């Protein structure tokens, strides 16, 4: 997963046809935004409804080490604050893990 899509991607605010309605963030934009903000992370974004505004995001990041689950989620919400506030993302479900937590969980499977 790491290394794709290419570096240098910037999330852009798109406005539809002058009507002032903001386009939703795409799965790729969410993924790239989070990977940029959380170095060495692995991010997966699933569209829960097919409508492009309800997402579940799985993040495995070393930056979560030593943080509570609430602090981890606050980090993610902080990165996506503008998109959430502008309704580019209407609903967001989070699954956050440190690499060690992910390995322990995978070993149990």
Short mmCIF file of N, CA, C and O in Angstrom, two decimals:
data_model
loop_
_atom_site.label_atom_id
_atom_site.label_comp_id
_atom_site.label_asym_id
_atom_site.label_seq_id
_atom_site.Cartn_x
_atom_site.Cartn_y
_atom_site.Cartn_z
N UNK A 1 0.82 -1.19 0.00
CA UNK A 1 0.00 0.00 0.00
C UNK A 1 0.86 1.26 0.00
O UNK A 1 0.47 2.25 -0.57
N UNK A 2 1.98 1.21 0.66
CA UNK A 2 2.81 2.39 0.78
C UNK A 2 3.43 2.76 -0.56
O UNK A 2 3.80 1.91 -1.35
N UNK A 3 3.56 4.05 -0.82
CA UNK A 3 4.23 4.51 -2.02
C UNK A 3 3.29 4.76 -3.19
O UNK A 3 3.70 5.28 -4.21
N UNK A 4 2.00 4.40 -3.06
CA UNK A 4 1.08 4.69 -4.13
C UNK A 4 -0.14 5.35 -3.54
O UNK A 4 -0.56 4.99 -2.46
N UNK A 5 -0.74 6.27 -4.16
CA UNK A 5 -0.39 7.01 -5.36
C UNK A 5 0.85 7.87 -5.17
O UNK A 5 1.35 7.99 -4.06
N UNK A 6 1.34 8.46 -6.26
CA UNK A 6 2.60 9.18 -6.22
C UNK A 6 2.61 10.33 -5.23
O UNK A 6 1.57 10.87 -4.89
N UNK A 7 3.81 10.70 -4.82
CA UNK A 7 3.99 11.82 -3.90
C UNK A 7 3.57 13.12 -4.57
O UNK A 7 3.48 13.21 -5.78
N UNK A 8 3.35 14.14 -3.77
CA UNK A 8 3.07 15.46 -4.28
C UNK A 8 1.58 15.75 -4.46
O UNK A 8 1.20 16.83 -4.88
N UNK A 9 0.72 14.80 -4.13
CA UNK A 9 -0.71 15.02 -4.27
C UNK A 9 -1.19 15.96 -3.18
O UNK A 9 -0.85 15.81 -2.03
N UNK A 10 -1.95 16.92 -3.55
CA UNK A 10 -2.52 17.85 -2.57
C UNK A 10 -4.04 17.78 -2.68
O UNK A 10 -4.60 17.82 -3.77
N UNK A 11 -4.71 17.67 -1.56
CA UNK A 11 -6.16 17.69 -1.56
C UNK A 11 -6.63 19.07 -1.98
O UNK A 11 -6.14 20.08 -1.49
N UNK A 12 -7.56 19.13 -2.91
CA UNK A 12 -8.05 20.40 -3.40
C UNK A 12 -9.54 20.52 -3.12
O UNK A 12 -10.28 19.57 -3.23
N UNK A 13 -9.96 21.70 -2.78
CA UNK A 13 -11.36 22.00 -2.56
C UNK A 13 -11.98 22.27 -3.92
O UNK A 13 -11.55 23.15 -4.64
N UNK A 14 -12.97 21.50 -4.30
CA UNK A 14 -13.61 21.68 -5.59
C UNK A 14 -15.02 22.23 -5.40
O UNK A 14 -15.75 21.77 -4.54
N UNK A 15 -15.37 23.20 -6.20
CA UNK A 15 -16.70 23.77 -6.14
C UNK A 15 -17.42 23.44 -7.44
O UNK A 15 -16.91 23.69 -8.52
N UNK A 16 -18.60 22.85 -7.33
CA UNK A 16 -19.37 22.45 -8.50
C UNK A 16 -19.98 23.63 -9.20
O UNK A 16 -20.71 24.39 -8.60
N UNK A 17 -19.69 23.74 -10.48
CA UNK A 17 -20.34 24.66 -11.40
C UNK A 17 -20.80 26.00 -10.84
O UNK A 17 -21.84 26.49 -11.23
N UNK A 18 -20.05 26.58 -9.94
CA UNK A 18 -20.38 27.90 -9.45
C UNK A 18 -21.55 27.95 -8.47
O UNK A 18 -21.95 29.02 -8.06
N UNK A 19 -22.14 26.82 -8.13
CA UNK A 19 -23.31 26.84 -7.25
C UNK A 19 -22.92 26.90 -5.78
O UNK A 19 -23.78 26.99 -4.92
N UNK A 20 -21.63 26.83 -5.50
CA UNK A 20 -21.17 26.94 -4.13
C UNK A 20 -21.19 25.65 -3.33
O UNK A 20 -20.83 25.64 -2.18
N UNK A 21 -21.65 24.56 -3.92
CA UNK A 21 -21.66 23.28 -3.22
C UNK A 21 -20.29 22.62 -3.36
O UNK A 21 -19.76 22.50 -4.44
N UNK A 22 -19.74 22.17 -2.25
CA UNK A 22 -18.40 21.59 -2.24
C UNK A 22 -18.48 20.11 -2.56
O UNK A 22 -19.29 19.38 -1.99
N UNK A 23 -17.65 19.66 -3.50
CA UNK A 23 -17.59 18.24 -3.84
C UNK A 23 -17.04 17.45 -2.67
O UNK A 23 -16.15 17.90 -1.96
N UNK A 24 -17.54 16.22 -2.47
CA UNK A 24 -17.00 15.36 -1.42
C UNK A 24 -15.54 15.00 -1.70
O UNK A 24 -15.11 14.99 -2.85
N UNK A 25 -14.80 14.72 -0.65
CA UNK A 25 -13.44 14.20 -0.80
C UNK A 25 -13.53 12.78 -1.32
O UNK A 25 -14.40 12.02 -0.88
N UNK A 26 -12.64 12.41 -2.20
CA UNK A 26 -12.61 11.04 -2.69
C UNK A 26 -11.86 10.16 -1.71
O UNK A 26 -11.12 10.65 -0.85
N UNK A 27 -12.03 8.86 -1.88
CA UNK A 27 -11.28 7.91 -1.05
C UNK A 27 -9.78 8.15 -1.19
O UNK A 27 -9.05 8.13 -0.19
N UNK A 28 -9.31 8.37 -2.41
CA UNK A 28 -7.88 8.60 -2.63
C UNK A 28 -7.41 9.88 -1.96
O UNK A 28 -6.32 9.93 -1.40
N UNK A 29 -8.22 10.93 -2.00
CA UNK A 29 -7.83 12.19 -1.35
C UNK A 29 -7.72 12.01 0.16
O UNK A 29 -6.78 12.53 0.79
N UNK A 30 -8.66 11.29 0.74
CA UNK A 30 -8.60 11.04 2.19
C UNK A 30 -7.35 10.24 2.53
O UNK A 30 -6.60 10.59 3.44
N UNK A 31 -7.10 9.18 1.77
CA UNK A 31 -5.94 8.31 2.00
C UNK A 31 -4.65 9.11 1.91
O UNK A 31 -3.79 9.03 2.79
N UNK A 32 -4.50 9.88 0.85
CA UNK A 32 -3.26 10.65 0.66
C UNK A 32 -3.08 11.73 1.71
O UNK A 32 -1.97 11.97 2.18
N UNK A 33 -4.17 12.38 2.09
CA UNK A 33 -4.10 13.41 3.12
C UNK A 33 -3.62 12.82 4.44
O UNK A 33 -2.75 13.39 5.11
N UNK A 34 -4.17 11.67 4.81
CA UNK A 34 -3.77 11.02 6.06
C UNK A 34 -2.35 10.48 6.00
O UNK A 34 -1.58 10.62 6.96
N UNK A 35 -1.96 9.89 4.88
CA UNK A 35 -0.59 9.37 4.74
C UNK A 35 0.44 10.50 4.81
O UNK A 35 1.52 10.33 5.38
N UNK A 36 0.09 11.64 4.28
CA UNK A 36 1.00 12.80 4.32
C UNK A 36 1.15 13.31 5.76
O UNK A 36 2.23 13.65 6.21
N UNK A 37 0.03 13.34 6.50
CA UNK A 37 0.04 13.87 7.86
C UNK A 37 0.60 12.88 8.88
O UNK A 37 1.09 13.29 9.93
N UNK A 38 0.49 11.58 8.58
CA UNK A 38 0.95 10.54 9.50
C UNK A 38 2.02 9.71 8.80
O UNK A 38 1.72 8.66 8.20
N UNK A 39 3.28 10.15 8.84
CA UNK A 39 4.36 9.45 8.14
C UNK A 39 4.45 7.98 8.51
O UNK A 39 4.17 7.60 9.65
N UNK A 40 4.82 7.17 7.53
CA UNK A 40 5.01 5.72 7.69
C UNK A 40 3.71 5.00 8.06
O UNK A 40 3.75 3.90 8.63
N UNK A 41 2.58 5.60 7.74
CA UNK A 41 1.30 4.97 8.05
C UNK A 41 0.83 4.12 6.88
O UNK A 41 1.26 4.28 5.75
N UNK A 42 -0.06 3.20 7.19
CA UNK A 42 -0.78 2.43 6.20
C UNK A 42 -2.24 2.81 6.36
O UNK A 42 -2.78 2.73 7.47
N UNK A 43 -2.87 3.23 5.28
CA UNK A 43 -4.23 3.74 5.35
C UNK A 43 -5.10 3.01 4.33
O UNK A 43 -4.71 2.83 3.18
N UNK A 44 -6.28 2.61 4.77
CA UNK A 44 -7.29 2.03 3.88
C UNK A 44 -8.58 2.81 4.10
O UNK A 44 -8.99 3.05 5.23
N UNK A 45 -9.21 3.19 2.99
CA UNK A 45 -10.46 3.95 3.06
C UNK A 45 -11.54 3.17 2.32
O UNK A 45 -11.37 2.84 1.14
N UNK A 46 -12.64 2.88 3.01
CA UNK A 46 -13.77 2.19 2.40
C UNK A 46 -14.96 3.14 2.35
O UNK A 46 -15.26 3.82 3.34
N UNK A 47 -15.64 3.18 1.20
CA UNK A 47 -16.88 3.94 1.05
C UNK A 47 -18.01 3.03 1.54
O UNK A 47 -18.30 2.01 0.93
N UNK A 48 -18.63 3.39 2.65
CA UNK A 48 -19.61 2.50 3.29
C UNK A 48 -20.95 2.43 2.57
O UNK A 48 -21.66 1.44 2.68
N UNK A 49 -21.31 3.49 1.85
CA UNK A 49 -22.64 3.52 1.23
C UNK A 49 -22.61 3.59 -0.28
O UNK A 49 -23.66 3.47 -0.92
N UNK A 50 -21.45 3.85 -0.85
CA UNK A 50 -21.35 4.04 -2.30
C UNK A 50 -21.69 5.45 -2.73
O UNK A 50 -21.63 5.78 -3.92
N UNK A 51 -22.03 6.31 -1.79
CA UNK A 51 -22.40 7.69 -2.11
C UNK A 51 -21.25 8.67 -2.05
O UNK A 51 -21.41 9.84 -2.38
N UNK A 52 -20.08 8.21 -1.60
CA UNK A 52 -18.91 9.08 -1.57
C UNK A 52 -18.86 10.08 -0.43
O UNK A 52 -18.09 11.04 -0.50
N UNK A 53 -19.63 9.86 0.63
CA UNK A 53 -19.53 10.78 1.76
C UNK A 53 -19.59 10.09 3.13
O UNK A 53 -19.47 10.74 4.15
N UNK A 54 -19.74 8.77 3.14
CA UNK A 54 -19.71 7.98 4.38
C UNK A 54 -18.55 6.98 4.27
O UNK A 54 -18.60 6.08 3.43
N UNK A 55 -17.54 7.16 5.12
CA UNK A 55 -16.32 6.37 4.99
C UNK A 55 -15.96 5.65 6.28
O UNK A 55 -16.25 6.13 7.37
N UNK A 56 -15.29 4.52 6.11
CA UNK A 56 -14.59 3.87 7.22
C UNK A 56 -13.12 3.89 6.86
O UNK A 56 -12.74 3.54 5.74
N UNK A 57 -12.31 4.35 7.80
CA UNK A 57 -10.88 4.49 7.57
C UNK A 57 -10.13 3.63 8.57
O UNK A 57 -10.38 3.69 9.77
N UNK A 58 -9.24 2.80 8.04
CA UNK A 58 -8.34 1.97 8.85
C UNK A 58 -6.96 2.60 8.75
O UNK A 58 -6.47 2.83 7.64
N UNK A 59 -6.34 2.87 9.90
CA UNK A 59 -5.01 3.50 9.90
C UNK A 59 -4.10 2.75 10.86
O UNK A 59 -4.45 2.56 12.03
N UNK A 60 -2.96 2.35 10.35
CA UNK A 60 -1.89 1.77 11.18
C UNK A 60 -0.75 2.77 11.12
O UNK A 60 -0.21 3.04 10.04
N UNK A 61 -0.42 3.37 12.27
CA UNK A 61 0.58 4.44 12.27
C UNK A 61 1.45 4.42 13.52
O UNK A 61 0.93 4.34 14.64
N UNK A 62 2.76 4.52 13.33
CA UNK A 62 3.66 4.64 14.47
C UNK A 62 3.35 5.86 15.34
O UNK A 62 3.60 5.85 16.54
N UNK A 63 2.78 6.91 14.74
CA UNK A 63 2.48 8.13 15.48
C UNK A 63 1.43 7.91 16.57
O UNK A 63 1.30 8.72 17.49
N UNK A 64 0.71 6.80 16.51
CA UNK A 64 -0.30 6.49 17.52
C UNK A 64 0.29 5.88 18.80
O UNK A 64 -0.41 5.75 19.80
N UNK A 65 1.55 5.50 18.77
CA UNK A 65 2.19 4.87 19.92
C UNK A 65 2.09 5.78 21.15
O UNK A 65 2.36 6.98 21.08
N UNK A 66 1.68 5.19 22.26
CA UNK A 66 1.59 5.93 23.51
C UNK A 66 0.35 6.80 23.64
O UNK A 66 0.17 7.49 24.63
N UNK A 67 -0.52 6.79 22.64
CA UNK A 67 -1.72 7.61 22.65
C UNK A 67 -2.94 6.73 22.98
O UNK A 67 -3.00 5.56 22.62
N UNK A 68 -3.91 7.32 23.66
CA UNK A 68 -5.16 6.61 23.90
C UNK A 68 -5.94 6.55 22.58
O UNK A 68 -5.63 7.28 21.63
N UNK A 69 -6.97 5.72 22.55
CA UNK A 69 -7.81 5.63 21.37
C UNK A 69 -8.44 6.99 21.04
O UNK A 69 -8.49 7.40 19.88
N UNK A 70 -8.88 7.70 22.07
CA UNK A 70 -9.47 9.03 21.87
C UNK A 70 -8.44 9.98 21.26
O UNK A 70 -8.74 10.72 20.32
N UNK A 71 -7.21 9.96 21.77
CA UNK A 71 -6.16 10.82 21.23
C UNK A 71 -5.83 10.45 19.78
O UNK A 71 -5.60 11.35 18.95
N UNK A 72 -5.83 9.16 19.47
CA UNK A 72 -5.58 8.73 18.09
C UNK A 72 -6.66 9.28 17.17
O UNK A 72 -6.36 9.83 16.10
N UNK A 73 -7.91 9.16 17.58
CA UNK A 73 -9.01 9.64 16.75
C UNK A 73 -8.98 11.16 16.63
O UNK A 73 -9.25 11.71 15.55
N UNK A 74 -8.60 11.85 17.70
CA UNK A 74 -8.47 13.31 17.65
C UNK A 74 -7.40 13.72 16.64
O UNK A 74 -7.56 14.72 15.93
N UNK A 75 -6.32 12.94 16.55
CA UNK A 75 -5.28 13.23 15.57
C UNK A 75 -5.85 13.16 14.15
O UNK A 75 -5.59 14.03 13.32
N UNK A 76 -6.62 12.12 13.89
CA UNK A 76 -7.20 11.93 12.56
C UNK A 76 -8.22 13.02 12.26
O UNK A 76 -8.21 13.63 11.19
N UNK A 77 -9.11 13.29 13.21
CA UNK A 77 -10.11 14.34 13.01
C UNK A 77 -9.43 15.70 12.79
O UNK A 77 -9.91 16.51 11.99
N UNK A 78 -8.32 15.94 13.47
CA UNK A 78 -7.59 17.18 13.27
C UNK A 78 -7.08 17.33 11.85
O UNK A 78 -7.13 18.41 11.26
N UNK A 79 -6.60 16.24 11.28
CA UNK A 79 -6.11 16.26 9.90
C UNK A 79 -7.25 16.52 8.91
O UNK A 79 -7.08 17.24 7.93
N UNK A 80 -8.41 15.97 9.19
CA UNK A 80 -9.55 16.07 8.26
C UNK A 80 -10.58 17.12 8.70
O UNK A 80 -11.70 17.15 8.19
N UNK A 81 -10.18 17.99 9.61
CA UNK A 81 -11.09 18.97 10.20
C UNK A 81 -11.83 19.80 9.14
O UNK A 81 -13.05 19.96 9.20
N UNK A 82 -11.11 20.31 8.17
CA UNK A 82 -11.74 21.16 7.15
C UNK A 82 -12.77 20.36 6.34
O UNK A 82 -13.88 20.83 6.08
N UNK A 83 -12.39 19.16 5.92
CA UNK A 83 -13.30 18.33 5.11
C UNK A 83 -14.54 17.95 5.90
O UNK A 83 -15.64 17.90 5.33
N UNK A 84 -14.40 17.69 7.18
CA UNK A 84 -15.55 17.34 8.01
C UNK A 84 -16.45 18.57 8.23
O UNK A 84 -17.67 18.48 8.14
N UNK A 85 -15.83 19.71 8.48
CA UNK A 85 -16.58 20.94 8.73
C UNK A 85 -17.29 21.46 7.50
O UNK A 85 -18.34 22.10 7.61
N UNK A 86 -16.76 21.19 6.32
CA UNK A 86 -17.36 21.69 5.09
C UNK A 86 -18.28 20.67 4.44
O UNK A 86 -18.75 20.89 3.33
N UNK A 87 -18.51 19.54 5.12
CA UNK A 87 -19.35 18.46 4.62
C UNK A 87 -18.77 17.73 3.41
O UNK A 87 -19.49 17.04 2.69
N UNK A 88 -17.45 17.89 3.15
CA UNK A 88 -16.82 17.06 2.12
C UNK A 88 -16.83 15.61 2.57
O UNK A 88 -16.82 14.71 1.75
N UNK A 89 -16.78 15.42 3.87
CA UNK A 89 -16.96 14.10 4.48
C UNK A 89 -18.14 14.25 5.43
O UNK A 89 -18.10 15.04 6.37
N UNK A 90 -19.19 13.48 5.19
CA UNK A 90 -20.38 13.58 6.03
C UNK A 90 -20.28 12.68 7.27
O UNK A 90 -20.68 13.08 8.36
N UNK A 91 -19.75 11.47 7.07
CA UNK A 91 -19.64 10.52 8.18
C UNK A 91 -18.31 9.78 8.08
O UNK A 91 -17.88 9.42 6.98
N UNK A 92 -17.68 9.57 9.22
CA UNK A 92 -16.36 8.95 9.24
C UNK A 92 -16.26 7.99 10.42
O UNK A 92 -16.42 8.39 11.57
N UNK A 93 -16.04 6.72 10.12
CA UNK A 93 -15.80 5.71 11.15
C UNK A 93 -14.31 5.39 11.14
O UNK A 93 -13.72 5.22 10.07
N UNK A 94 -13.70 5.33 12.31
CA UNK A 94 -12.25 5.14 12.39
C UNK A 94 -11.89 3.83 13.09
O UNK A 94 -12.51 3.45 14.08
N UNK A 95 -10.86 3.19 12.56
CA UNK A 95 -10.20 2.05 13.19
C UNK A 95 -8.72 2.41 13.19
O UNK A 95 -8.09 2.48 12.14
N UNK A 96 -8.17 2.69 14.35
CA UNK A 96 -6.77 3.12 14.45
C UNK A 96 -5.95 2.14 15.27
O UNK A 96 -6.43 1.63 16.30
N UNK A 97 -4.72 1.91 14.82
CA UNK A 97 -3.84 0.94 15.47
C UNK A 97 -2.39 1.42 15.37
O UNK A 97 -1.99 2.04 14.39
N UNK A 98 -1.60 1.05 16.38
CA UNK A 98 -0.15 1.16 16.23
C UNK A 98 0.29 -0.08 15.44
O UNK A 98 -0.46 -1.06 15.38
N UNK A 99 1.49 -0.07 14.87
CA UNK A 99 1.96 -1.27 14.18
C UNK A 99 1.98 -2.49 15.11
O UNK A 99 1.64 -3.60 14.69
N UNK A 100 2.34 -2.29 16.37
CA UNK A 100 2.39 -3.40 17.33
C UNK A 100 1.00 -3.95 17.61
O UNK A 100 0.82 -5.17 17.68
N UNK A 101 0.01 -3.07 17.76
CA UNK A 101 -1.37 -3.52 17.98
C UNK A 101 -1.86 -4.32 16.78
O UNK A 101 -2.52 -5.35 16.94
N UNK A 102 -1.54 -3.84 15.58
CA UNK A 102 -1.96 -4.52 14.36
C UNK A 102 -1.33 -5.91 14.27
O UNK A 102 -2.01 -6.88 13.92
N UNK A 103 -0.05 -6.01 14.60
CA UNK A 103 0.65 -7.31 14.55
C UNK A 103 0.04 -8.28 15.55
O UNK A 103 -0.16 -9.45 15.24
N UNK A 104 -0.25 -7.81 16.77
CA UNK A 104 -0.87 -8.68 17.78
C UNK A 104 -2.25 -9.15 17.32
O UNK A 104 -2.61 -10.32 17.47
N UNK A 105 -3.01 -8.26 16.73
CA UNK A 105 -4.34 -8.62 16.24
C UNK A 105 -4.23 -9.62 15.09
O UNK A 105 -4.99 -10.58 15.04
N UNK A 106 -3.29 -9.41 14.20
CA UNK A 106 -3.11 -10.30 13.06
C UNK A 106 -2.66 -11.69 13.52
O UNK A 106 -3.05 -12.71 12.96
N UNK A 107 -1.85 -11.74 14.59
CA UNK A 107 -1.35 -13.01 15.11
C UNK A 107 -2.49 -13.85 15.71
O UNK A 107 -2.43 -15.08 15.71
N UNK A 108 -3.52 -13.19 16.22
CA UNK A 108 -4.66 -13.89 16.80
C UNK A 108 -5.58 -14.48 15.73
O UNK A 108 -6.36 -15.37 16.03
N UNK A 109 -5.51 -13.93 14.54
CA UNK A 109 -6.41 -14.39 13.46
C UNK A 109 -6.01 -15.70 12.88
O UNK A 109 -4.95 -16.12 12.78
#
